[in-house]
PDB file of C-alpha atoms in Angstrom:
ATOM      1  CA  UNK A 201     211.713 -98.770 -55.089  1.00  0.00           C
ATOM      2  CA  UNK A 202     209.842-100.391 -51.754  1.00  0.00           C
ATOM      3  CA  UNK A 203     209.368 -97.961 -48.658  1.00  0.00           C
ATOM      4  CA  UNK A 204     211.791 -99.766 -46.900  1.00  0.00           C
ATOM      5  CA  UNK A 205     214.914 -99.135 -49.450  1.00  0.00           C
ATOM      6  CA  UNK A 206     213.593 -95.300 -49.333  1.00  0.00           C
ATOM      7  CA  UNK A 207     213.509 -94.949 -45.670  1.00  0.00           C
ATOM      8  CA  UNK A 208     217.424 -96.495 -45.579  1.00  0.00           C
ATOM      9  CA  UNK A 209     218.654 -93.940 -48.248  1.00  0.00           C
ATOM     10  CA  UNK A 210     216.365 -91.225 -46.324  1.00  0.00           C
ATOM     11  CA  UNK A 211     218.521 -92.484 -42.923  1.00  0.00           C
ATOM     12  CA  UNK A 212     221.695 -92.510 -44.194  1.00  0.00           C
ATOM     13  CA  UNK A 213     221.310 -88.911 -46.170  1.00  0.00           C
ATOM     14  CA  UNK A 214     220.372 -87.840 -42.858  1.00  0.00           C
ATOM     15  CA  UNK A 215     223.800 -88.534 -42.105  1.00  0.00           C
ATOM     16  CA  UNK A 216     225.610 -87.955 -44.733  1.00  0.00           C
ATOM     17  CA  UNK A 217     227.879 -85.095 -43.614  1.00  0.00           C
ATOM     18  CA  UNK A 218     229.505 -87.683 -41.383  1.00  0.00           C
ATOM     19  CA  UNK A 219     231.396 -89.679 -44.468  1.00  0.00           C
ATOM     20  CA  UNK A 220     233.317 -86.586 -45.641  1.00  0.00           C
ATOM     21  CA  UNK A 221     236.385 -88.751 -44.255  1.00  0.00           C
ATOM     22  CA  UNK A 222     236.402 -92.439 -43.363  1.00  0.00           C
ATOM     23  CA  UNK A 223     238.592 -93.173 -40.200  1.00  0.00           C
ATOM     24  CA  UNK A 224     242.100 -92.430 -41.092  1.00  0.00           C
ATOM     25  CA  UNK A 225     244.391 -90.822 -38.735  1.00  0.00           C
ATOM     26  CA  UNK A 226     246.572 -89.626 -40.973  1.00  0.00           C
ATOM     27  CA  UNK A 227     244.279 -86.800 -41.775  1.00  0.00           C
ATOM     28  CA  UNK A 228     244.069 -85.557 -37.793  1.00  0.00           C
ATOM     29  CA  UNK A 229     246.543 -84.700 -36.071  1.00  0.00           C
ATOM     30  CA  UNK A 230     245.075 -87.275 -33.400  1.00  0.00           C
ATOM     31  CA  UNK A 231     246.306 -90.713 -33.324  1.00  0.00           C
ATOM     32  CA  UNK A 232     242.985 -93.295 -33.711  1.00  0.00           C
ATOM     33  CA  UNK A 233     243.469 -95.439 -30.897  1.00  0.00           C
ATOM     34  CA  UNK A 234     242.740 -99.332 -31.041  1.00  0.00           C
ATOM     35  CA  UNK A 235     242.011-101.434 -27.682  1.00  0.00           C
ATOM     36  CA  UNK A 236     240.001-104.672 -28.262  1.00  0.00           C
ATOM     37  CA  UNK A 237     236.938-103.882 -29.904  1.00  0.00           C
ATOM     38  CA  UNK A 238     237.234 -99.857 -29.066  1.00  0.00           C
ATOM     39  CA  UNK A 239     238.590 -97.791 -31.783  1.00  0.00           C
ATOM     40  CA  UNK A 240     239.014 -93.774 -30.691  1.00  0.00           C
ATOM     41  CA  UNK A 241     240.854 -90.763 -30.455  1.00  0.00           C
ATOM     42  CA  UNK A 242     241.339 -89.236 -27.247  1.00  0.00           C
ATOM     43  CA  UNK A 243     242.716 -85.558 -26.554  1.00  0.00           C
ATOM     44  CA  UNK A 244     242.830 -84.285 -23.599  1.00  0.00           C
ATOM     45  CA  UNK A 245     242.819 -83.820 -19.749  1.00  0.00           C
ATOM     46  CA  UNK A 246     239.586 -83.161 -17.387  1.00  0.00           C
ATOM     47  CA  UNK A 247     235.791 -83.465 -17.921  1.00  0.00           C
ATOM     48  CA  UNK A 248     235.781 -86.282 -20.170  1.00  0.00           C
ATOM     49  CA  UNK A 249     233.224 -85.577 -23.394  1.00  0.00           C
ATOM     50  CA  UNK A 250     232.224 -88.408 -25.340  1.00  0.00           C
ATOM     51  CA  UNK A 251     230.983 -87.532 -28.998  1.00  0.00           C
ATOM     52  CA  UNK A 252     228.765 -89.478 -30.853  1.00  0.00           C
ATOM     53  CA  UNK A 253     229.125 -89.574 -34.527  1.00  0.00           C
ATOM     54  CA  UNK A 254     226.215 -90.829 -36.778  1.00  0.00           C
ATOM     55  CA  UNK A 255     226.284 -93.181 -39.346  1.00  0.00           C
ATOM     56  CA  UNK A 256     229.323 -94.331 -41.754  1.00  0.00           C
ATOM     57  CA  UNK A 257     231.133 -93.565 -38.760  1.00  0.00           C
ATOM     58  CA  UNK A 258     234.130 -91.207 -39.037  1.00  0.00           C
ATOM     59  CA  UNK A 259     235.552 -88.632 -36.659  1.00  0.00           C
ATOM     60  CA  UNK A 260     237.317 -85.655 -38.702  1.00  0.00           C
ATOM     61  CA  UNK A 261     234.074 -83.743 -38.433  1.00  0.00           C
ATOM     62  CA  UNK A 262     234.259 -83.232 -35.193  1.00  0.00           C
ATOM     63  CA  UNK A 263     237.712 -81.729 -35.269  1.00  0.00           C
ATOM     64  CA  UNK A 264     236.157 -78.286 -34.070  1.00  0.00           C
ATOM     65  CA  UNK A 265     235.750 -79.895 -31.138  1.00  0.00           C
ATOM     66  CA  UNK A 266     238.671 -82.094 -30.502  1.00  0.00           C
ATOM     67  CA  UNK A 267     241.206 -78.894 -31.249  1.00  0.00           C
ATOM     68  CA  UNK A 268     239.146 -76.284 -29.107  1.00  0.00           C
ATOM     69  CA  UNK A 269     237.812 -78.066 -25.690  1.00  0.00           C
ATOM     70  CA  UNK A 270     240.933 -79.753 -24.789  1.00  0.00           C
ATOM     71  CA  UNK A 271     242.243 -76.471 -24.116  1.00  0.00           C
ATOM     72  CA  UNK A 272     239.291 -75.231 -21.745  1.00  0.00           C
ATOM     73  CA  UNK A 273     239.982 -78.437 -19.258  1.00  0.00           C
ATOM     74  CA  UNK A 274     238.032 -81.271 -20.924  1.00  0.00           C
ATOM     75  CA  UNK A 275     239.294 -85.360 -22.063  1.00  0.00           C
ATOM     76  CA  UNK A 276     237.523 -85.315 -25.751  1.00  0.00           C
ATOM     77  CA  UNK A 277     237.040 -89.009 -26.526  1.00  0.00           C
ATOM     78  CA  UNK A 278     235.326 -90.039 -30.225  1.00  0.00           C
ATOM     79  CA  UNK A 279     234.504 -93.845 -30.437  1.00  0.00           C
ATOM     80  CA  UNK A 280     234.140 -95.493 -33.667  1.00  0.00           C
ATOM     81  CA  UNK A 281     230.304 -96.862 -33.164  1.00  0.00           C
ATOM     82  CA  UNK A 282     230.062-100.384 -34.630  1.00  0.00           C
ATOM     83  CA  UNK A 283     227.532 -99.086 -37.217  1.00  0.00           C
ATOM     84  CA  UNK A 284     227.865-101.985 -39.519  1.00  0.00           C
ATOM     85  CA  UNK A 285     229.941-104.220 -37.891  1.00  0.00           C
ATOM     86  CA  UNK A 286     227.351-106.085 -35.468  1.00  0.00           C
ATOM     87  CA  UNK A 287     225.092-108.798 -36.272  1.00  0.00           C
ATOM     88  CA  UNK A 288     221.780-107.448 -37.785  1.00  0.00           C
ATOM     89  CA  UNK A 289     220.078-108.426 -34.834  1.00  0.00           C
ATOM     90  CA  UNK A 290     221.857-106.154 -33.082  1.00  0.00           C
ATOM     91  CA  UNK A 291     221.940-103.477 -35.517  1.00  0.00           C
ATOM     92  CA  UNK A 292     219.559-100.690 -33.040  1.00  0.00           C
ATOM     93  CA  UNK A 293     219.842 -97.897 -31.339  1.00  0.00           C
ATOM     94  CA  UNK A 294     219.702 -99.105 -28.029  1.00  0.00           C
ATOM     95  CA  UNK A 295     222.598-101.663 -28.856  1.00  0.00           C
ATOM     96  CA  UNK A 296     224.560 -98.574 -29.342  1.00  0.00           C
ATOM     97  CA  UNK A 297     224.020 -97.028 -26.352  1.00  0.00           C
ATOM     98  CA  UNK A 298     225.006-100.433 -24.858  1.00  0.00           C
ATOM     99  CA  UNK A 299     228.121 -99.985 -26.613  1.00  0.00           C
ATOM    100  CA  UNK A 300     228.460 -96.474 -25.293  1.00  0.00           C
ATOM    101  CA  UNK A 301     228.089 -97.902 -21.535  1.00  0.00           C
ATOM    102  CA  UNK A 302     230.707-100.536 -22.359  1.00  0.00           C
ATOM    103  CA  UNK A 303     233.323 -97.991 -23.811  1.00  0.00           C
ATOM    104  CA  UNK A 304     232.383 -96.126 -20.600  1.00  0.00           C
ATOM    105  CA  UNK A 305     233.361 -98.814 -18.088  1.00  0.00           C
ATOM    106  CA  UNK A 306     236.228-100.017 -20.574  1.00  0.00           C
ATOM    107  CA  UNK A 307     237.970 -96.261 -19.883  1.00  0.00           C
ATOM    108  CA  UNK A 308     236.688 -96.042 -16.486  1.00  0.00           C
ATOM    109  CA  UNK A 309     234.678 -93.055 -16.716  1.00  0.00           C
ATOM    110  CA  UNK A 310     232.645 -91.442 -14.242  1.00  0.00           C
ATOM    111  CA  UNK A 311     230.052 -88.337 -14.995  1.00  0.00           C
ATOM    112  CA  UNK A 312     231.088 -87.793 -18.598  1.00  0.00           C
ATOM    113  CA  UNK A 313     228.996 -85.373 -20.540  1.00  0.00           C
ATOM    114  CA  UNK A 314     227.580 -87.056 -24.211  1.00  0.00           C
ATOM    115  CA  UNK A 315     227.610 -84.908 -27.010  1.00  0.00           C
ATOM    116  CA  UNK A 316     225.566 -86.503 -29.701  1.00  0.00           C
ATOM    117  CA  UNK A 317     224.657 -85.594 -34.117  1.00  0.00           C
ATOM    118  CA  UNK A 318     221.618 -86.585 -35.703  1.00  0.00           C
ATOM    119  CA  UNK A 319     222.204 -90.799 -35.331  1.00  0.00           C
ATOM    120  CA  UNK A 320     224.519 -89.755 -32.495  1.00  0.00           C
ATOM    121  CA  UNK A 321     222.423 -87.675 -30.242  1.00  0.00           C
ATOM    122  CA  UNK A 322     219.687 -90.601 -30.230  1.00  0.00           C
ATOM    123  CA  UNK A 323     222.065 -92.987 -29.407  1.00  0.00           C
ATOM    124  CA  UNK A 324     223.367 -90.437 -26.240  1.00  0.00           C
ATOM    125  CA  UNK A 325     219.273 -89.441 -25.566  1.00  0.00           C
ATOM    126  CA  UNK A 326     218.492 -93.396 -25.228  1.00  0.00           C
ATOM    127  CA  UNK A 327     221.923 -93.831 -23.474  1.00  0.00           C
ATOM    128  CA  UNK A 328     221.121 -91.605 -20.680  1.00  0.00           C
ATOM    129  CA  UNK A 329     217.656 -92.635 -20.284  1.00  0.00           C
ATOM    130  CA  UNK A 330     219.297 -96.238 -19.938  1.00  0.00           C
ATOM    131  CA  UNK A 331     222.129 -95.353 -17.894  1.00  0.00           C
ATOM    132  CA  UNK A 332     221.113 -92.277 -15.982  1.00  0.00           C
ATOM    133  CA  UNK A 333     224.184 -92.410 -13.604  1.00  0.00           C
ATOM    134  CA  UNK A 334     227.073 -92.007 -16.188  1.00  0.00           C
ATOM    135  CA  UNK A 335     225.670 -89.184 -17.495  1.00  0.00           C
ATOM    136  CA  UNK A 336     225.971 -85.466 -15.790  1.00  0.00           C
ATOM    137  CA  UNK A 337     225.424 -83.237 -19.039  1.00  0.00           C
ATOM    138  CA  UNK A 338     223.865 -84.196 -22.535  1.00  0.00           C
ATOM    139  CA  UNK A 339     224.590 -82.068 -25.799  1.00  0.00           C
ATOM    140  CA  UNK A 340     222.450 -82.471 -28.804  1.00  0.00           C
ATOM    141  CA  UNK A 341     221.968 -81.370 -32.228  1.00  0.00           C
ATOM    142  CA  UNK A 342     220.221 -82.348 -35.195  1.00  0.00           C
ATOM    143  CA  UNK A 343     219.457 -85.077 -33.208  1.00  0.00           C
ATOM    144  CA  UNK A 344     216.809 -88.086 -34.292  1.00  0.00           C
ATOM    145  CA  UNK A 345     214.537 -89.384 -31.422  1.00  0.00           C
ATOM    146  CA  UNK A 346     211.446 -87.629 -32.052  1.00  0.00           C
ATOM    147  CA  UNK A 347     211.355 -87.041 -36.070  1.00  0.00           C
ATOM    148  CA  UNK A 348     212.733 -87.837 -39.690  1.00  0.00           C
ATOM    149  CA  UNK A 349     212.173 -86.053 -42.880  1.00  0.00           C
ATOM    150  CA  UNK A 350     210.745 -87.847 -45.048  1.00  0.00           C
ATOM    151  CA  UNK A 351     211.903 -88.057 -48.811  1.00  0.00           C
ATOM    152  CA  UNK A 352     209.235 -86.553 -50.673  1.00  0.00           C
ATOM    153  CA  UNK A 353     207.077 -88.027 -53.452  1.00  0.00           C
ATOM    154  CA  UNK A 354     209.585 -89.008 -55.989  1.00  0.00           C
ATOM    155  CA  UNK A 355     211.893 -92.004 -55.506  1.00  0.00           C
ATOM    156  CA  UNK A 356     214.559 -93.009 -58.508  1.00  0.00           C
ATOM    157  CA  UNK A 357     215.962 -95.751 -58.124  1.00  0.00           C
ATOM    158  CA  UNK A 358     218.780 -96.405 -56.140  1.00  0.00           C
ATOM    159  CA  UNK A 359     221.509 -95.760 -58.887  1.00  0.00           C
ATOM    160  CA  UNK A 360     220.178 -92.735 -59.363  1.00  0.00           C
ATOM    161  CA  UNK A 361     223.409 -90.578 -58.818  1.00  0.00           C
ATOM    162  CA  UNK A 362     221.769 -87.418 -59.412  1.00  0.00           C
ATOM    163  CA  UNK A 363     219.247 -87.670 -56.970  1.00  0.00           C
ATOM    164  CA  UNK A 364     221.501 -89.270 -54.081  1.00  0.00           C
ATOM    165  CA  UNK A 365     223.696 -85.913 -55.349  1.00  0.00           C
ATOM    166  CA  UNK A 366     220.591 -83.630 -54.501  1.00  0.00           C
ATOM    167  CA  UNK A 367     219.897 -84.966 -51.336  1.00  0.00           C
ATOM    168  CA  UNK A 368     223.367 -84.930 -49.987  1.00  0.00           C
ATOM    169  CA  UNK A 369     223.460 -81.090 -51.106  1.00  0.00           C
ATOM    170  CA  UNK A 370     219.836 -80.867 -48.998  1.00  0.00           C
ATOM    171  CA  UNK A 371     221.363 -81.583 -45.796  1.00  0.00           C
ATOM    172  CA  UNK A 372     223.550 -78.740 -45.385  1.00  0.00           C
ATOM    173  CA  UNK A 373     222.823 -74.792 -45.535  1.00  0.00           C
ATOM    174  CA  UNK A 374     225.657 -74.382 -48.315  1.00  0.00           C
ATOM    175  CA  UNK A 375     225.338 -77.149 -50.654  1.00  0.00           C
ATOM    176  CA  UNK A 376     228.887 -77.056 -51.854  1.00  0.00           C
ATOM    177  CA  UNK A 377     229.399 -78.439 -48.585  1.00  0.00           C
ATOM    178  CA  UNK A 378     228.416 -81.523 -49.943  1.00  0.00           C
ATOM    179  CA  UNK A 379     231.514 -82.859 -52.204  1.00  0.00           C
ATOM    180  CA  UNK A 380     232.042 -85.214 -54.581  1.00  0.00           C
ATOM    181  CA  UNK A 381     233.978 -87.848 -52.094  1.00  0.00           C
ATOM    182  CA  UNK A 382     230.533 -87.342 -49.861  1.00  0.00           C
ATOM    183  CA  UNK A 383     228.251 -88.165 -52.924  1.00  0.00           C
ATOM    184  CA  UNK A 384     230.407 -91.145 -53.932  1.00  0.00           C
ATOM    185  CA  UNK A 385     231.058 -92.490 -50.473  1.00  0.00           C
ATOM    186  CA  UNK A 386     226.991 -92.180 -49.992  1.00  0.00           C
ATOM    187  CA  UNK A 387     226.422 -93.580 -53.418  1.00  0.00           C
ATOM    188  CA  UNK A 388     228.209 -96.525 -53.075  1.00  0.00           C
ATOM    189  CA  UNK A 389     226.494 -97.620 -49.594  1.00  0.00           C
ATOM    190  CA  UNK A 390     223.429 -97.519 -50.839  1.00  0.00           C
ATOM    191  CA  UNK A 391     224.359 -99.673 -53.163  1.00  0.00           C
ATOM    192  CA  UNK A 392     225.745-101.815 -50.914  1.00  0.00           C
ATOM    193  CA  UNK A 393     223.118-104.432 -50.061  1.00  0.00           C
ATOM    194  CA  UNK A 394     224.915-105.435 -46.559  1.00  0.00           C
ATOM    195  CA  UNK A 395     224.952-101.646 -45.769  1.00  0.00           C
ATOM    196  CA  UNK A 396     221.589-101.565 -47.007  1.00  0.00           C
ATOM    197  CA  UNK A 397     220.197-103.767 -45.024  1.00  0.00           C
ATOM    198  CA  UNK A 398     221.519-102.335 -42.066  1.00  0.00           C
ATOM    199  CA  UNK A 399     220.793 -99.029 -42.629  1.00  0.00           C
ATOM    200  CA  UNK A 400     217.475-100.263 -42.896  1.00  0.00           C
ATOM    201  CA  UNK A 401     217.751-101.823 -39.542  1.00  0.00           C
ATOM    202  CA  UNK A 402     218.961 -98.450 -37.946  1.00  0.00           C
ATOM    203  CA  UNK A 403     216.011 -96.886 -39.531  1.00  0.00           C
ATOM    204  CA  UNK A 404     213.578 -99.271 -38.160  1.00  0.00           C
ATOM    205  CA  UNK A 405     215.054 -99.272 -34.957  1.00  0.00           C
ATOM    206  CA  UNK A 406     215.040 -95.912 -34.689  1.00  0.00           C
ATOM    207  CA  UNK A 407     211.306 -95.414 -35.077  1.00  0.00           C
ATOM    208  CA  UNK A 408     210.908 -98.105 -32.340  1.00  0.00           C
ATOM    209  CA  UNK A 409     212.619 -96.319 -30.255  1.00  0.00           C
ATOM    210  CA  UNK A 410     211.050 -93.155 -30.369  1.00  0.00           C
ATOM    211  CA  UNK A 411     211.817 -90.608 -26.950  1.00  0.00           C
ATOM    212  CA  UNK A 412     208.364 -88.160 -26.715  1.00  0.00           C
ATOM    213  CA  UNK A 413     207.204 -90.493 -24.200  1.00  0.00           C
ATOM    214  CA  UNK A 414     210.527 -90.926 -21.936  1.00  0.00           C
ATOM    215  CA  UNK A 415     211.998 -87.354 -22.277  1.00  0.00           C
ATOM    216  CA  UNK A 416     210.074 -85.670 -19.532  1.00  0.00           C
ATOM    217  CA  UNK A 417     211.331 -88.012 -17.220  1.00  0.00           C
ATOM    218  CA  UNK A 418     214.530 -87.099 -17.997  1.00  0.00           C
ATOM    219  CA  UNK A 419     216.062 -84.707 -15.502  1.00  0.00           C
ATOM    220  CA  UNK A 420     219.604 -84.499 -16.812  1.00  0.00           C
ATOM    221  CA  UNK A 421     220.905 -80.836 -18.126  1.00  0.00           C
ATOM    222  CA  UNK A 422     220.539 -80.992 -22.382  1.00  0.00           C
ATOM    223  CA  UNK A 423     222.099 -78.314 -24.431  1.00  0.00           C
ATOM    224  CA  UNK A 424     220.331 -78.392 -27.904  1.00  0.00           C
ATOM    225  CA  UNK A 425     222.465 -76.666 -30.746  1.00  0.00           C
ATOM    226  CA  UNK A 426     220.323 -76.316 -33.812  1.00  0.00           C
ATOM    227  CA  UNK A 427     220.553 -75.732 -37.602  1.00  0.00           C
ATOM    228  CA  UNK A 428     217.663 -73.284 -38.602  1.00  0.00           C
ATOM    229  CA  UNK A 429     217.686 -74.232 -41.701  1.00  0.00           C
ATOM    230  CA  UNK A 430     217.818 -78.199 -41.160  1.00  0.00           C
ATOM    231  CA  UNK A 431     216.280 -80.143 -43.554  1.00  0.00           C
ATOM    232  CA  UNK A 432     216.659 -83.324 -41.717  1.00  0.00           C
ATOM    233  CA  UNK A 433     215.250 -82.730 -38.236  1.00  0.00           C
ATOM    234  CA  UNK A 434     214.057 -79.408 -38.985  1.00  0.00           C
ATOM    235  CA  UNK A 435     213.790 -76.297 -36.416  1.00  0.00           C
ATOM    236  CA  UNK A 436     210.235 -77.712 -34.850  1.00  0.00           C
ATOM    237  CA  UNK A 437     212.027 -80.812 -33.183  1.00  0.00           C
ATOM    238  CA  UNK A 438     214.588 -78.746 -31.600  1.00  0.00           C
ATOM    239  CA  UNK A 439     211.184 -76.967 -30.223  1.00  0.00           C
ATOM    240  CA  UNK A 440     209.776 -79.991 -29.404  1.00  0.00           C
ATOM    241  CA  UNK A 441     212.694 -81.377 -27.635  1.00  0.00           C
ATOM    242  CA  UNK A 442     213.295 -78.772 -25.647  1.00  0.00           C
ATOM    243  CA  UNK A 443     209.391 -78.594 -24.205  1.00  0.00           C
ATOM    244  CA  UNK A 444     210.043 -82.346 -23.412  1.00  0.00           C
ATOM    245  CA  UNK A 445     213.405 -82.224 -21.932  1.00  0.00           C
ATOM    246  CA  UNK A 446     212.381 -80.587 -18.384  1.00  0.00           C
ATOM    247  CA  UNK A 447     216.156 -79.058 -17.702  1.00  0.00           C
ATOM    248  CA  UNK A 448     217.182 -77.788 -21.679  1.00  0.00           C
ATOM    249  CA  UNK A 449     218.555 -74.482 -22.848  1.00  0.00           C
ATOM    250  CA  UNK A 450     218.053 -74.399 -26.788  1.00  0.00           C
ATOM    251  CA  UNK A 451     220.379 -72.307 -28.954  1.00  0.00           C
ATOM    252  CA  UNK A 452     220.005 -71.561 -32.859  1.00  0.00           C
ATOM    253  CA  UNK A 453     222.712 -71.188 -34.988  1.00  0.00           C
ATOM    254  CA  UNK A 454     221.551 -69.407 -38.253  1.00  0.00           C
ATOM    255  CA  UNK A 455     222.612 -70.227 -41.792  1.00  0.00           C
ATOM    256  CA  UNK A 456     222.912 -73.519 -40.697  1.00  0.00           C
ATOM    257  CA  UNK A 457     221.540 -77.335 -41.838  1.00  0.00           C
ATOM    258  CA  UNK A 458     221.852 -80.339 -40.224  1.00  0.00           C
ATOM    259  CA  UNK A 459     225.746 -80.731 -39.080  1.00  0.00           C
ATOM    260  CA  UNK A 460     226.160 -77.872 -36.593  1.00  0.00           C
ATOM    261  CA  UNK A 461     229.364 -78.572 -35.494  1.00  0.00           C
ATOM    262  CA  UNK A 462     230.933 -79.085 -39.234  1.00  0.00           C
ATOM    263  CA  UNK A 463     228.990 -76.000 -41.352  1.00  0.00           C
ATOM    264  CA  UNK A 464     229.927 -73.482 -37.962  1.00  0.00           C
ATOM    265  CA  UNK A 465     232.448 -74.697 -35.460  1.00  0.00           C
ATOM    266  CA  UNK A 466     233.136 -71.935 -33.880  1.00  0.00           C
ATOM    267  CA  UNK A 467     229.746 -70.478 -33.245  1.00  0.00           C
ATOM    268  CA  UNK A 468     229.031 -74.380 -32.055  1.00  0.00           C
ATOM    269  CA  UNK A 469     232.306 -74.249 -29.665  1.00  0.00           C
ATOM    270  CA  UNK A 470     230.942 -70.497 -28.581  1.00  0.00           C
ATOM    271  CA  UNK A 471     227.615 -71.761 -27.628  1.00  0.00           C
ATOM    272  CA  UNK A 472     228.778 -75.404 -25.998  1.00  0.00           C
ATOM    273  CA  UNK A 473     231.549 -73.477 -24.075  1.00  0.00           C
ATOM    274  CA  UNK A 474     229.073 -70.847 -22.680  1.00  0.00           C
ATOM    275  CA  UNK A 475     226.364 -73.589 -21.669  1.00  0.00           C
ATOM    276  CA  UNK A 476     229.049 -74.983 -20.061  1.00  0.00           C
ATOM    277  CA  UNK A 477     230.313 -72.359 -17.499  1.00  0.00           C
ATOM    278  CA  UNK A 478     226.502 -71.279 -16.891  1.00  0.00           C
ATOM    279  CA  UNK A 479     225.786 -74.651 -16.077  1.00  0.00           C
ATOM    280  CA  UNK A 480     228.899 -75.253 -14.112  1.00  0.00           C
ATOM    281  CA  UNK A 481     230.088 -78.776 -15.521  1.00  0.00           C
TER     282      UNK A 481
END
């Protein structure tokens, strides 16, 4: 197996958690809205808080969120990200947050607040950095930007069920968490050459856009929400984010891997809520 295929499977295990459903409204009680190119669910009135999924995109995991902060006085939007459907070229984080600032304008949003997972919460760092005036708050956990884990020494190849099994298990705290629709769904991308390829892209993209040397000029409030016990981006880049980011609060959440907001929701709603009403937004 060549570096490159392991860092794609590495990238998309990162991200695993986020396949557990593909988009399909009929398992939310949300209806998956389709405008143009923009496919989202909305719920809602007030602060509007956009949440940015990772790869394979799919939205049920963020349920926790969608059901509890539209009753506190926020709009909770969740865009489908393009993940696989742009040209290769374009396959990189900062067309993403491009993407972002075009689903921003296409709703007419002022000051929203980006809430961002692993992929995700690169795509919102690079987004505010880009577009520092649509952005009043920034949430993120598990977030890439700085660091990703690397695989190990042993690489099977990539029909290696077993071992894409393993590493799906390693990204959460519980590995039960990680169920057999999760392994197959992650199985069968990475052997997926088109996926492949593009996960490969993220990857690559990813590295080129690495934040340590843009996040202490970022001024806008960050909430970082952290697994201790994440495997992915483990506990000393939530440290090392929050020296960088000048104006971040960083919160732990224990017994807890890489998806925050899926293994505890409402310890992650507790927290986000709280940051919140201390930071007035």
């Amino acid at each position: 197996m060549t570096n490159d295929i392991k860092t794609s499977i590495d990238v998309l295990l990162g991200n695993v958690y986020i396949c557990r459903y593909r988009i399909q409204p009929t398992l939310m009680k949300e209806e998956l809205i389709t405008e143009g190119k923009y496919k989202y669910v909305e719920v809602g009135e007030g602060t509007p808080i956009i949440v940015l999924h990772g790869l394979m995109g799919g939205l049920s995991n963020f349920e926790g969120v969608m059901n509890y902060f539209p009753n506190k006085g926020y709009k909770i939007l969740v865009p489908e990200l393009p993940i696989y459907d742009k040209p290769l070229l374009k396959t990189t984080v900062k067309s993403f947050a491009k993407f972002v600032d075009d689903f921003i304008k296409h709703k007419g949003l002022k000051d929203v607040i980006l809430l961002g997972n692993s992929l995700g919460g690169h795509i919102g760092l690079l987004h505010t950095k880009l577009f520092p005036k649509n952005v009043k708050a920034l949430i993120i956990t598990g977030s890439s930007g700085l660091y990703e884990s690397a695989m190990g020494d042993g690489y099977p190849r990539r029909g290696d069920y077993e071992f894409i099994k393993k590493k799906a298990q390693d990204v959460f705290y519980d590995p039960a968490v990680a169920t057999p629709e999760i392994v197959d769904e992650v199985f069968a991308t990475v052997n997926d050459r088109i996926k492949l390829v593009k996960t490969l892209a993220i990857a690559k993209s990813a590295i080129r856009h690495n934040m340590a040397k843009d996040l202490p000029k970022m001024s806008t409030p960050t909430c970082i929400i952290w697994g201790k016990n994440d495997n992915v981006t483990p506990p000393d880049v939530a440290v090392d984010f929050h020296k960088l980011l000048p104006d971040s609060d960083l919160f732990w959440i224990d017994k807890c891997g890489h998806a925050a907001m899926m293994e505890h929701p409402d310890e992650f709603n507790t927290i986000l809520e709280a940051w919140l009403k201390v930071r007035k937004l």
